[in-house]
XYZ file of C-alpha atoms in Angstrom:
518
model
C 3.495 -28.596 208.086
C 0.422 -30.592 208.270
C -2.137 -31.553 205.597
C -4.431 -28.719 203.426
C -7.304 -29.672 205.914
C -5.260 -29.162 208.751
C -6.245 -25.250 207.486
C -8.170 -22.496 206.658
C -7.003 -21.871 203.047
C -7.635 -17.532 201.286
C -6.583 -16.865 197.980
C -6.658 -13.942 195.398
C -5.997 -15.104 192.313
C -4.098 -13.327 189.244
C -6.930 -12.225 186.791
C -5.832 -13.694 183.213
C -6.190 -11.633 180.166
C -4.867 -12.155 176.499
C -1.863 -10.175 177.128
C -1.226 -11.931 180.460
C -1.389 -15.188 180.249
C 0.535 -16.317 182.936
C -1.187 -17.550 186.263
C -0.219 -16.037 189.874
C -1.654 -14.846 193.043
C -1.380 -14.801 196.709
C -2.528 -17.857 199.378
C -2.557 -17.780 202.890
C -2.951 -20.737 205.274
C -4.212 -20.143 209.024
C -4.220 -22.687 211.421
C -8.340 -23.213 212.788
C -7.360 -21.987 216.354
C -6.370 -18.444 215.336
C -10.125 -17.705 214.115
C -8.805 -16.413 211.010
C -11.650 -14.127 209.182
C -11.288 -12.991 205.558
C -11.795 -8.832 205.806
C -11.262 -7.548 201.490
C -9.299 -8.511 198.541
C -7.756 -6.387 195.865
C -6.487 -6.984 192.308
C -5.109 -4.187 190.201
C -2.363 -4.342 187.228
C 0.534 -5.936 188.905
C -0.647 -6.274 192.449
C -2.436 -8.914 194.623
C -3.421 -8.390 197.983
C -5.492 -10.465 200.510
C -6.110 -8.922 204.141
C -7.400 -11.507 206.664
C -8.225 -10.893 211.094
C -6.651 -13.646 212.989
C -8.176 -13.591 216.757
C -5.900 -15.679 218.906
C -7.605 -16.510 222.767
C -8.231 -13.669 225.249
C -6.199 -11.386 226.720
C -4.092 -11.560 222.966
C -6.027 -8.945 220.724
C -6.648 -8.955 217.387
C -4.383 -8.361 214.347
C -5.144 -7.690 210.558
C -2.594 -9.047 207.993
C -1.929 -7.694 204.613
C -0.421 -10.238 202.496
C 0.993 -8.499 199.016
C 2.580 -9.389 195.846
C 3.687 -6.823 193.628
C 4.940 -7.170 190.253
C 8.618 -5.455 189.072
C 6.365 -3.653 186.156
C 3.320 -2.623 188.430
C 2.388 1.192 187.460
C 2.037 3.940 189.585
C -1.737 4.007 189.240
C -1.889 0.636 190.492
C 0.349 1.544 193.769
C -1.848 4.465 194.583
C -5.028 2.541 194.672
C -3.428 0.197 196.827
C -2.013 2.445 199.168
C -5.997 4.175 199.098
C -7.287 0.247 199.337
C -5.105 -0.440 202.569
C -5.346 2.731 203.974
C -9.205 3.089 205.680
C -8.552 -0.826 206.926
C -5.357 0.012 209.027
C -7.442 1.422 212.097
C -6.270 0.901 215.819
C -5.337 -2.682 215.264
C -1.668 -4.179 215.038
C -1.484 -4.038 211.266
C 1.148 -6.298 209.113
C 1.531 -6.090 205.375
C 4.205 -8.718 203.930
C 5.031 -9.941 201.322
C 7.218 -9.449 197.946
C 6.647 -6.009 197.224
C 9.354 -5.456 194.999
C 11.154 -2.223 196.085
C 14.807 -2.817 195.791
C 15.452 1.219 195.835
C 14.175 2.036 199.137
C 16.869 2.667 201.538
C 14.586 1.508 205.124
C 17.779 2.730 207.616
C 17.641 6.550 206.247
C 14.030 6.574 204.923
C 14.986 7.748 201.151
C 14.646 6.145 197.751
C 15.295 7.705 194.346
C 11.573 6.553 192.714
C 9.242 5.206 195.491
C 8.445 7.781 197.608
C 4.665 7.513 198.034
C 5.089 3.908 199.337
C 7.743 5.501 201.588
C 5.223 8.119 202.775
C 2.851 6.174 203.372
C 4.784 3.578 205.566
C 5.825 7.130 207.630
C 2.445 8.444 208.283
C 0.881 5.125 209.474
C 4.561 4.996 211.612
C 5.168 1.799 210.318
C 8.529 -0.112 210.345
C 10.093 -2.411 208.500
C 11.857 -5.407 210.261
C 13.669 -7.190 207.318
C 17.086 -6.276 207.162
C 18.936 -8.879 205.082
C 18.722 -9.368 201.478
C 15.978 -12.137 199.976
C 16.855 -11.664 196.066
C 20.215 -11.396 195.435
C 21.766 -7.920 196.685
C 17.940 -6.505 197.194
C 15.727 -6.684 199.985
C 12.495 -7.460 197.826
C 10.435 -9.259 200.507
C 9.451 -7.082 203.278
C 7.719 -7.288 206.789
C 5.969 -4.070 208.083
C 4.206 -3.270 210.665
C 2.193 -0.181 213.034
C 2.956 -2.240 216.509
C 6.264 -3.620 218.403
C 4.933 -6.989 217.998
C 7.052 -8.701 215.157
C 9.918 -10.950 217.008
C 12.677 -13.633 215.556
C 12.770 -12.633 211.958
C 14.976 -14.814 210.474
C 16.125 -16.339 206.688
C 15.292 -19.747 205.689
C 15.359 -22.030 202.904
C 15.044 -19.907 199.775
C 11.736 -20.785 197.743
C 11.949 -20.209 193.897
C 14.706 -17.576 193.670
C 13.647 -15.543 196.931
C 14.436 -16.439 200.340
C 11.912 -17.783 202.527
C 11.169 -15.345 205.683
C 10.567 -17.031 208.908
C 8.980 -14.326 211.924
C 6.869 -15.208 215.541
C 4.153 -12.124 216.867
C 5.415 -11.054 220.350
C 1.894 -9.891 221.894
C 2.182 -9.580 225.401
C 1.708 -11.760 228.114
C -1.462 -12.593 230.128
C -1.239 -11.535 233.849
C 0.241 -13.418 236.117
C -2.017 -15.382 238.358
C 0.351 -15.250 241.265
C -0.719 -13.759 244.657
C -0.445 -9.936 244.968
C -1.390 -8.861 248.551
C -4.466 -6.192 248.701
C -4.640 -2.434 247.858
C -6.956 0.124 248.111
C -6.685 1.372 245.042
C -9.599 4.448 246.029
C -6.525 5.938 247.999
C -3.949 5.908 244.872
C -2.581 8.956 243.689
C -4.352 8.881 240.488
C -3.708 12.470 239.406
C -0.169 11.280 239.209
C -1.033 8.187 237.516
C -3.221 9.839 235.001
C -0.198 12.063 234.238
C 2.138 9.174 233.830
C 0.094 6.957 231.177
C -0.588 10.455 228.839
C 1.554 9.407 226.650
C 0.290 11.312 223.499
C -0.293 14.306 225.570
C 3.429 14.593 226.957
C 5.201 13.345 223.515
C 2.931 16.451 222.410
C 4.329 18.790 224.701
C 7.907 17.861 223.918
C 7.799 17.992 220.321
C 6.405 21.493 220.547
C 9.426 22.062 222.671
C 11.985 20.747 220.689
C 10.191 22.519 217.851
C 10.292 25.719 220.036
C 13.926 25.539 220.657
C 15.165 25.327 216.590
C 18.060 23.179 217.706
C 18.787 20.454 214.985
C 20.573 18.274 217.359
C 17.496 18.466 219.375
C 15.353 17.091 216.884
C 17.442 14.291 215.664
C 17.406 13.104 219.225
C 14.075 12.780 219.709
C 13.473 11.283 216.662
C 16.412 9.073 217.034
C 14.348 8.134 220.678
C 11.182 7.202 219.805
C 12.866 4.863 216.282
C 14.672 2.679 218.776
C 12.095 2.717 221.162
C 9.657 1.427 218.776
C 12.091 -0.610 217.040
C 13.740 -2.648 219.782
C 11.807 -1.909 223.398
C 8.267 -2.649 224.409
C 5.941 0.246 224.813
C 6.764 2.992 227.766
C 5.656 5.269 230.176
C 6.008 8.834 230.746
C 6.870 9.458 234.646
C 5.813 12.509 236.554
C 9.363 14.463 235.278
C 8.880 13.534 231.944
C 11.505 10.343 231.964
C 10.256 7.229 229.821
C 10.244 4.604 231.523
C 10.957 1.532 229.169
C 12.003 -1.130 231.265
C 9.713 -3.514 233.869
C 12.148 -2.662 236.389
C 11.626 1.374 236.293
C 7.758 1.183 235.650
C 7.397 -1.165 238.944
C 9.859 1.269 241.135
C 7.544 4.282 239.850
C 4.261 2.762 240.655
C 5.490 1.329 243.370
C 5.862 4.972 244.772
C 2.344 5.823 243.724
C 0.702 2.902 245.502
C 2.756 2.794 248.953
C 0.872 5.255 251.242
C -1.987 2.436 250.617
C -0.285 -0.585 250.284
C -1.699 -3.240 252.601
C 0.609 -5.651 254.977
C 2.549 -7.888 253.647
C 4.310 -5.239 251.257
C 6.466 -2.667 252.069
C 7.526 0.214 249.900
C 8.398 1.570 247.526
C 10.798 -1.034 246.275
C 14.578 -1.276 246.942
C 17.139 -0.592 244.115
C 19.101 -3.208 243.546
C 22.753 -2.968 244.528
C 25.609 -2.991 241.989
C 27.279 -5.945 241.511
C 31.101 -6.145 242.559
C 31.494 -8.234 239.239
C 31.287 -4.880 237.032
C 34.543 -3.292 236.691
C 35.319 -0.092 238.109
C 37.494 2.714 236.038
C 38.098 6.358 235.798
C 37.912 8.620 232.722
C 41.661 9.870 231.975
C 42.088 13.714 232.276
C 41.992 15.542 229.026
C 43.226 19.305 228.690
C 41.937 21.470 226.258
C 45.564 21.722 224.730
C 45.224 17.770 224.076
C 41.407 18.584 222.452
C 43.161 21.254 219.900
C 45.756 19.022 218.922
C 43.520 16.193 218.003
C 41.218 18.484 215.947
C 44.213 20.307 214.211
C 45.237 16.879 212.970
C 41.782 15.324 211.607
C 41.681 14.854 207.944
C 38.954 16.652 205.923
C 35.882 14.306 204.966
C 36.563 15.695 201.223
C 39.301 17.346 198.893
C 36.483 19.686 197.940
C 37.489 23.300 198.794
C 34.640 26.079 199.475
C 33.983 28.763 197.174
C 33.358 32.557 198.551
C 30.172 31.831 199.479
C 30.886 28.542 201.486
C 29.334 26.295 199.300
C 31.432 23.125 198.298
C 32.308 22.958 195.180
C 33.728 20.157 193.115
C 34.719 19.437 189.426
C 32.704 16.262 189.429
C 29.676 17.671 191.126
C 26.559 17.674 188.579
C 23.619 20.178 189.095
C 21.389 17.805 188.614
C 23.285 15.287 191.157
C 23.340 18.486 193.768
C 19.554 18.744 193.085
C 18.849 15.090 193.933
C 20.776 14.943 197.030
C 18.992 17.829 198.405
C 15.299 16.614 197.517
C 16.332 13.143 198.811
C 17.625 14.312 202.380
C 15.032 16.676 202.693
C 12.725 14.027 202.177
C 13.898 11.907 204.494
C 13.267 14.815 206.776
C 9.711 15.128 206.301
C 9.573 11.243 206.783
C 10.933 11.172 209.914
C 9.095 13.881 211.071
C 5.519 12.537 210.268
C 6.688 8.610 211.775
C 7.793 10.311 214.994
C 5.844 13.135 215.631
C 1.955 12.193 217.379
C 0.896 16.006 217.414
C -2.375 16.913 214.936
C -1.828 20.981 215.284
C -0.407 21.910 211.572
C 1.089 25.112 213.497
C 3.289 22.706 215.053
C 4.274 20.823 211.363
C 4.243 24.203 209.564
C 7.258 25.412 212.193
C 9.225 22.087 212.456
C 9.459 22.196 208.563
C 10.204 25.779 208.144
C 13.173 25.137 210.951
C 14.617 21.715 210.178
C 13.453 20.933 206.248
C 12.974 23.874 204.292
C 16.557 25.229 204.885
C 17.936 22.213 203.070
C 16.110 22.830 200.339
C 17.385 26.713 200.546
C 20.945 27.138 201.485
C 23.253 28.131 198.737
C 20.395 28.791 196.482
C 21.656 32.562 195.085
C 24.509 30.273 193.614
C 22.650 26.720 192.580
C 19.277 28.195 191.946
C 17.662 26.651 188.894
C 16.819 27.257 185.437
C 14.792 24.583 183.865
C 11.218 23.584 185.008
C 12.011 20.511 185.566
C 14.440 20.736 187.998
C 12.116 23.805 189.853
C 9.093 21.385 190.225
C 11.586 18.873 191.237
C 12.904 20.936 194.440
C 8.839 22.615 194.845
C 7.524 18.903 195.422
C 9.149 18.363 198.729
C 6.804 20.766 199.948
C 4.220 20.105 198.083
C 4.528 16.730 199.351
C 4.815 18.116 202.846
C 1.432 20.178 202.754
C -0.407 17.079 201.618
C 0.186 15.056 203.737
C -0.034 17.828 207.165
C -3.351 18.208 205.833
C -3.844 14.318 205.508
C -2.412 13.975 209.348
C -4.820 17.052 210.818
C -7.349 15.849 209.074
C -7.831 19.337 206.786
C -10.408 19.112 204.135
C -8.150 18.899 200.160
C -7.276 21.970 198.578
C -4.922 22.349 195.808
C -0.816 23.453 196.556
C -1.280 27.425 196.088
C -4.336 27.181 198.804
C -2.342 24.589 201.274
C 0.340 27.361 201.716
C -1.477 30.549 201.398
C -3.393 28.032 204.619
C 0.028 27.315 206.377
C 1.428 30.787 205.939
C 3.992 29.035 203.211
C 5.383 30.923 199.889
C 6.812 29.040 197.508
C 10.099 28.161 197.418
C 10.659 29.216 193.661
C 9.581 32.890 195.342
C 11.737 32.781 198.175
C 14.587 31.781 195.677
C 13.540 35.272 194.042
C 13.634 37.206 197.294
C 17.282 35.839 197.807
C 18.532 36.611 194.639
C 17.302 40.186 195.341
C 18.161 40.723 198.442
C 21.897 39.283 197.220
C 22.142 41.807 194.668
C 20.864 44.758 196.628
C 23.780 44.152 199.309
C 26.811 43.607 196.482
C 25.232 46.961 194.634
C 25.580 48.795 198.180
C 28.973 47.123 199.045
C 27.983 45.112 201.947
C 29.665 41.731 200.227
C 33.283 42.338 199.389
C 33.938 40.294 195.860
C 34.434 40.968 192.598
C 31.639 41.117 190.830
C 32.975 43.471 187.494
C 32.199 40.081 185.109
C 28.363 39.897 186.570
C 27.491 43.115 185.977
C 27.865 47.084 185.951
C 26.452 49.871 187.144
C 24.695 51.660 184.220
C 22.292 54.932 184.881
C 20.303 55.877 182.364
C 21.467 59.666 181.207
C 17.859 60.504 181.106
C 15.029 60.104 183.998
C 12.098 57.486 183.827
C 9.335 57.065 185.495
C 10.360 54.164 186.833
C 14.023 53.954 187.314
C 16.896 54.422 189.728
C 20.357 55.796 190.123
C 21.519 51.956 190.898
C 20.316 50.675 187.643
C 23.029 47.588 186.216
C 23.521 46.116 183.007
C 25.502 43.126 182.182
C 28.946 43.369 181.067
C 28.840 40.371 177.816
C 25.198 38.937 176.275
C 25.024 35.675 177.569
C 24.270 32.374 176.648
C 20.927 30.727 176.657
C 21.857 28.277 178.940
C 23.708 30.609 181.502
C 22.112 31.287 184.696
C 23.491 33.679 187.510
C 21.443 35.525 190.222
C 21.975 39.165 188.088
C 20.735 37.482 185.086
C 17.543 35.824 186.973
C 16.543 39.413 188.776
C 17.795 42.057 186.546
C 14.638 43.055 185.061
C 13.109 43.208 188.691
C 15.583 45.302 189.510
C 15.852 48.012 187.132
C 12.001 48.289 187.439
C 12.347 49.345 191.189
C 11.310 52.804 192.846
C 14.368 55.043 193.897
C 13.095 55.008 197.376
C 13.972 51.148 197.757
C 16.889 50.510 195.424
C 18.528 52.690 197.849
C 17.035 51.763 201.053
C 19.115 49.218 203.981
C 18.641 45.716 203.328
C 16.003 45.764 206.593
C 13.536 47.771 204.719
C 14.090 46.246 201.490
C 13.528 42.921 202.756
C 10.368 43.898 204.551
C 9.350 45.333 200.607
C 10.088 41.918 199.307
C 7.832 40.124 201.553
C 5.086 42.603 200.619
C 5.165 41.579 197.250
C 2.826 39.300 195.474
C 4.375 35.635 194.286
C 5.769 35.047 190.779
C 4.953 31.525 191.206
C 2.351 30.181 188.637
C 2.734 33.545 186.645
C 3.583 33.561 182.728
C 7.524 33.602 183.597
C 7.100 31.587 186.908
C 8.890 27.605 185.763
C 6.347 25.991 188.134
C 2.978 24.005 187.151
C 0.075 23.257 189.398
């Protein structure tokens, strides 16, 4: 490794106190020839961070590295003003942060962890990924390499230092030109309209997100975010091409320029370039012919995924299944959701977030609700912070001025989802009242008119048929005050109109009996 004067030596030291005694801090040793430059420090409860420039020789740019250490017992506090420490020095450069940052819960392949999720934001609104994928602690990946640019190559275990294993990892920047003789062009004659068009990156992956937005097709979705991880993961950067193909590989983007530049391409060359020709070495085969009688068969005997059977309603149900389990599931795939939608998406028009959430997200958060819907406040805020979290950070990404939650939706044209929970409990006992779902409902409730008029009352009025318990929750016994209250004209109305009278009415969230805070 050398001697210590063999290099440039930064350090952030642990500060000691009485009830810390115990020394600590983070070093990092450049070699002279990478021009390091020290940019800030930071030192909060539990976490030491230096972030340093290292300017290798022209063409190679720059790149800013964030070296971290973390403690197990760091508070939440402390995390947040690192994430607002780091956050204004990330700019356009290729931005690393390593280091043992102790998050042993956060799942890096599907983007979900039970406790850290602003970490996890954060790393999927600066689009950053993380390359280590083996464990360095004993069963937990505790050391971690992230980064903003395809530029981290080779990473690799080594010998373990202390209890961790030591992390080993090269920078891939690109190349310098070749100096190699290219014959003449006249580039004035180019077809730069179509070049123009193929290097707008941003401006095309804009376009197609709003289309794959447009079209509400899951699959759709998953694709192109499923395209743009691997590209960024594994490939170097890409092209768009005139018909909207990207164009990944050396290979493709010289054919495609090729046919840009060859109406004023000077002797020697000659194009555009040939294709190469398939190699006889590759074997040759046919796909076997499969009837649709065979494709019946096959799915007629596939085993089910679970022994859980559906319920009326088509929700799975299962002896073992725990609310509060149920609840957690949800919040932690929908979350997942909004992270892979703000690490792949480029777009800054919240119209475009706002839709993409409201198609892909906010269903998962919604579906089944009339039968799971909950009772405590703690599970309500639990489910109401996805999208809470979600209006954040749109406003953090199109750079929208802060405004607390009930302003961020009334802005994005949102209602919370407590409220819409309301609506469908309504709207699910307005169509059993009227007959339009067949099930028995005698042990939810009755119909009960009152034998003399009110004001405000209706022929449909219900009551329940037992008192019950504190702790029991059903759609009747969440609505049945709302309902009784109702105007003849829309107790008795189709579910069209009485829908369109639900949507008039103002939120119950944040009201006396709403179970949400602000």
């Amino acid at each position: 490794m050398g001697s210590a004067d063999d290099y440039v030596v930064f350090r952030k030291d642990r500060t000691v106190t009485p009830d810390k005694s115990r020394g600590g801090g983070v070093a990092i040793l450049v070699s002279p020839l990478l021009h390091p430059i020290l940019i800030d420090t930071f030192s909060s409860d539990g976490i030491e961070t230096l972030v340093i420039d290292i300017h290798p020789s022209i063409p190679i740019r720059s790149t800013r590295i964030c070296l971290v250490y973390r403690s197990p017992s760091c508070s939440s506090p402390s995390l947040q003003s690192f994430l607002s420490f780091i956050e204004p020095l990330i700019g356009n450069l290729p931005f690393l942060i390593c280091g043992d940052l102790n998050f042993p819960n956060i799942d890096w392949t599907s983007l979900t962890s039970p406790t850290q999720n602003d970490f996890l934001s954060f790393a999927s609104d600066n689009r950053m990924t993380q390359f280590v994928n083996f464990k360095t602690r004993g069963e937990n990946t505790l050391d971690l390499i992230l980064c903003n640019k395809d530029i981290v190559r080779n990473v690799a275990p080594t010998i373990p230092f202390a209890d961790h294993s030591s992390i080993t990892f090269s920078l891939g920047h690109a190349s310098p030109p070749s100096r190699e003789f290219v014959p003449s062009r006249q580039y004035h004659l180019a077809d730069w309209e179509s070049i123009n068009n193929c290097m707008s990156l941003r401006e095309h992956s804009v376009r197609i997100e709003t289309s794959v937005v447009d079209s509400k097709n899951p699959k759709a979705f998953y694709a192109l975010c499923k395209s743009r991880l691997k590209s960024c993961n594994s490939a170097p950067p890409g092209i768009v091409d005139i018909d909207g193909t990207h164009l990944l590989s050396n290979t493709d983007k010289a054919h495609a320029f090729s046919r840009y530049f060859a109406s004023v391409s000077t002797s020697p060359l000659h194009g555009p370039l040939t294709h190469p020709t398939p190699s006889p070495a590759i074997p040759q085969f046919d796909l076997p012919c499969i009837n649709p009688e065979q494709i019946l068969i096959a799915i007629r005997s596939l085993v089910p995924k679970c022994n859980s059977s559906p319920d009326d309603l088509g929700v799975i149900m299962h002896p073992s299944l725990k609310f509060t389990d149920h609840v957690s599931k949800m919040t932690s795939k929908a979350r997942a959701k909004v992270n892979l939608m703000f690490k792949c998406f480029f777009s800054s028009d919240r119209n475009l977030y706002s839709r993409a959430y409201t198609t892909f997200i906010r269903p998962l958060l919604e579906y089944g609700s009339v039968i799971w819907s909950p009772h405590t406040d703690t599970l309500a805020n639990q489910i109401e912070a996805v999208q809470r979290n979600f209006s954040l950070r749109l406003f953090t990404r199109c750079r929208i001025p802060y405004s607390l939650y009930p302003d961020r939706i009334n802005q994005l044209s949102l209602q919370t989802l407590e409220h819409r929970r309301f609506i469908s409990d309504l709207l699910f006992l307005h169509k059993s009242v009227h007959g339009f779902y067949s099930y028995d409902h005698s042990n939810l409730f009755k119909l009960s008119p009152l034998t003399r008029s009110l004001r405000r009352a209706h022929s449909l009025r219900i009551a329940l048929p037992f008192v019950p318990p504190t702790s029991h929750s059903s759609f009747v016994t969440r609505v049945i005050d709302q309902w009784n209250v109702l105007s003849e004209e829309y107790a008795i109305s189709s579910p069209f109109n009485f829908r369109s009278h639900l949507l008039s009415l103002p939120s119950i969230s944040f009201s006396s009996d709403s179970l949400l805070r602000l």
